[in-house]
C-alpha positions in Angstrom: 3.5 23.2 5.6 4.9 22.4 2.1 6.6 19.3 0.7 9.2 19.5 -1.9 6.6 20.3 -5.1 3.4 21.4 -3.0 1.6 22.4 -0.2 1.0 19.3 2.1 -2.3 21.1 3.0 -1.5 21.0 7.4 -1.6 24.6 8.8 0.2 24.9 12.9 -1.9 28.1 14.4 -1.1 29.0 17.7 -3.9 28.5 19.7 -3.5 31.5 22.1 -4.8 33.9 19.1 -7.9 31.8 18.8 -9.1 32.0 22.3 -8.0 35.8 22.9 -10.0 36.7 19.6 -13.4 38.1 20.1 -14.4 36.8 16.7 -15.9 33.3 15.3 -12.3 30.7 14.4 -12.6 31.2 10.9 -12.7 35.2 10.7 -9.6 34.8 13.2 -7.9 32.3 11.2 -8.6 34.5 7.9 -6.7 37.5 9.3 -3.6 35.3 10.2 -3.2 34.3 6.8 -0.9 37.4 5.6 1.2 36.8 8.6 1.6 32.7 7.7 5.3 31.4 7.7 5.8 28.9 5.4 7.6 25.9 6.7 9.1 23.0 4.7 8.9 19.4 5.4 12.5 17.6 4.5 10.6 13.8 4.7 8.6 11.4 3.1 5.2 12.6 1.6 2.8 10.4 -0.7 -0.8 11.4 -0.9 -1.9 7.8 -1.5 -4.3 9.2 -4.3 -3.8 6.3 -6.8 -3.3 2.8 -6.5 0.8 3.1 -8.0 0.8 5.2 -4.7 0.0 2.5 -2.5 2.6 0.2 -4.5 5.0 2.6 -4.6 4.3 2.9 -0.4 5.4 -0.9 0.0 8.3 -0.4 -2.1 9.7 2.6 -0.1 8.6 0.7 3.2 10.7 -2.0 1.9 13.4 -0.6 0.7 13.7 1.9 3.5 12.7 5.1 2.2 10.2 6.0 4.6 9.7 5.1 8.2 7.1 2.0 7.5 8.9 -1.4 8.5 7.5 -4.7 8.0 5.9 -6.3 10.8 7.7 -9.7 10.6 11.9 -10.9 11.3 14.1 -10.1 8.5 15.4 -13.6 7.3 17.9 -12.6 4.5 19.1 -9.4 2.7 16.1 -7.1 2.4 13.5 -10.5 2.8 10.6 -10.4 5.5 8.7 -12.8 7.3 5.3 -12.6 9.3 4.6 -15.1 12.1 3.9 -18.7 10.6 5.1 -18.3 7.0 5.2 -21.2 5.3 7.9 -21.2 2.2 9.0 -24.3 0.1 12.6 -24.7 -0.7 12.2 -24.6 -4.1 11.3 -21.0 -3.8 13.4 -18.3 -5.1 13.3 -15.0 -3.3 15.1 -11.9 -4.1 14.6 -8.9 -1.5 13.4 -6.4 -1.1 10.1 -8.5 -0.2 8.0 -9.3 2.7 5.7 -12.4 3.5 2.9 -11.5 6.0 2.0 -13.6 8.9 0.5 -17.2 8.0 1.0 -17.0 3.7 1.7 -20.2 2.1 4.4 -19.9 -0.9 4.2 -23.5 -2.7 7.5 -25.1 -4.5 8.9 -23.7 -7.5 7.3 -20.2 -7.0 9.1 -16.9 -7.5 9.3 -13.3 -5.3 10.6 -10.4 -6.7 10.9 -6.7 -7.1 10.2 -5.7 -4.3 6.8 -7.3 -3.7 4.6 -8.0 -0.7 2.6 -11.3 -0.3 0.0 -10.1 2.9 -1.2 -12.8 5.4 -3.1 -16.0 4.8 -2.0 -15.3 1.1 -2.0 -18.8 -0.8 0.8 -18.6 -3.9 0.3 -22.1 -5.7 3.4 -24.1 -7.6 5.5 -22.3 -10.4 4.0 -18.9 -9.5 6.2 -15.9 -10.3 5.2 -12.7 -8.1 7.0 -9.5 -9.6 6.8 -5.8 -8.1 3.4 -6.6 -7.2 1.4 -6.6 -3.9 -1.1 -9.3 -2.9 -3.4 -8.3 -0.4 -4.5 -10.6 2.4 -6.3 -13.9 2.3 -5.8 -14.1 -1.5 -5.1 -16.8 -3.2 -2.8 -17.0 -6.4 -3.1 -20.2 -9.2 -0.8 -22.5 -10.0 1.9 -21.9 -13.0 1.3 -17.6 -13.2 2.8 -14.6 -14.1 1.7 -12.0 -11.8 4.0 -8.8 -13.0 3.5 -4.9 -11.7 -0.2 -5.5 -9.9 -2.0 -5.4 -7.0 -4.4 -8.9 -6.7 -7.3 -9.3 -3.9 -10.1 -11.7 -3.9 -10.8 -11.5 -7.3 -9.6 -8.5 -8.8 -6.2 -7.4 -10.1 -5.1 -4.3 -11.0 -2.6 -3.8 -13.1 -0.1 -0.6 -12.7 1.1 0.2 -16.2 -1.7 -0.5 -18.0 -4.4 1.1 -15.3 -6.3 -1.3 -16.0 -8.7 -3.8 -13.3 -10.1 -7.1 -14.5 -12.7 -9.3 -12.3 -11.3 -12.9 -12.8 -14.1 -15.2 -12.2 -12.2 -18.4 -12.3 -10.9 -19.9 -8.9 -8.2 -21.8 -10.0 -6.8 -18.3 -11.1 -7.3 -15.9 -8.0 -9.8 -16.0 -5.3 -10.3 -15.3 -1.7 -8.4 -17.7 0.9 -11.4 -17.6 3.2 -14.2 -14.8 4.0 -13.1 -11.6 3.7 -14.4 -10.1 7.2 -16.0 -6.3 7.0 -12.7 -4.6 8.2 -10.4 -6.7 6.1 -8.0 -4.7 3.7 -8.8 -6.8 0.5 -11.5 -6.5 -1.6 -12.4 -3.5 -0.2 -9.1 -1.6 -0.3 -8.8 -2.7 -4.0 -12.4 -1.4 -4.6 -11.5 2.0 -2.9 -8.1 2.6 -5.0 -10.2 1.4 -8.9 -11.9 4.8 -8.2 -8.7 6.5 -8.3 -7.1 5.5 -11.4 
């Protein structure tokens, strides 16, 4: 199968001429290969290689480019809530964004760009949140600018620059709770800094 600039690396082999072959799967599947069709996927593709990837995946979830949808009830023009969300009103948000189930947004704070605040996220007072994505149980200071990142525990990554700092400082960024084994954010973010 190929997408619109490359192979999506996904083969469809009927499996009749594997069991009625006398030889081992991969000298079978060798000689179909100058018989192979080519066949063209017309939807979404992104090989989630880098962590703009990932971004730009909320942003297309969002925005409805792909077949993603928030998991939440849409409460205004292109604006999603989780289950238990907890805004001040004093915030200003402009959609496309989603809140995830049990995140805190504090007065004065600011969502934009199409960003994503997970669950149990913490954004403190006068905190402006701009095309970025804050992965759960994170917790964001009081008075910041937090513009084209992703932010978990206590890393953030920023997109344009490629660059990933460790802030130290609690008051600044740091985990809402324990992160559990399976949870998405320390250990996401960890996974995509390899990749840039």
């Amino acid at each position: 199968m190929y997408g619109a600039d490359s192979s999506l690396d996904v083969a469809v082999v009927n499996a009749n001429s594997l069991r009625e072959s006398d030889n081992a799967y991969r000298t079978t599947l060798s000689n179909l290969i100058p018989n192979q069709e080519h066949f063209y996927y017309q939807g979404y593709v992104n090989w989630l290689r880098k962590p703009q990837d990932f971004r730009r995946l909320t942003e297309d979830a969002l925005t409805g480019k792909c077949n993603l949808r928030p998991v939440g009830n849409q409460v205004g023009d292109g604006i999603w809530f989780g289950a238990g969300v907890q805004v001040d009103d004093t915030c200003v948000i402009s959609g496309p964004a989603f809140i995830g189930a049990g995140a805190r947004l504090a007065s004065c704070t600011s969502l934009s760009g199409g960003s994503v605040v997970e669950r149990n996220c913490e954004i403190d007072c006068g905190t402006t949140v701009e095309q970025s994505w804050i992965l759960q149980e994170t917790y964001i200071g009081l008075g910041l600018s937090v513009r084209h990142s992703i932010v978990s525990n206590q890393k953030m990554f920023n997109l344009d620059r490629k660059t990933e700092l460790t802030i130290h400082d609690p008051r600044l960024i740091r985990a809402t709770k324990s992160l559990s084994l399976y949870g998405a954010g320390s250990m996401l973010l960890n996974k995509l800094q390899l990749s840039s």
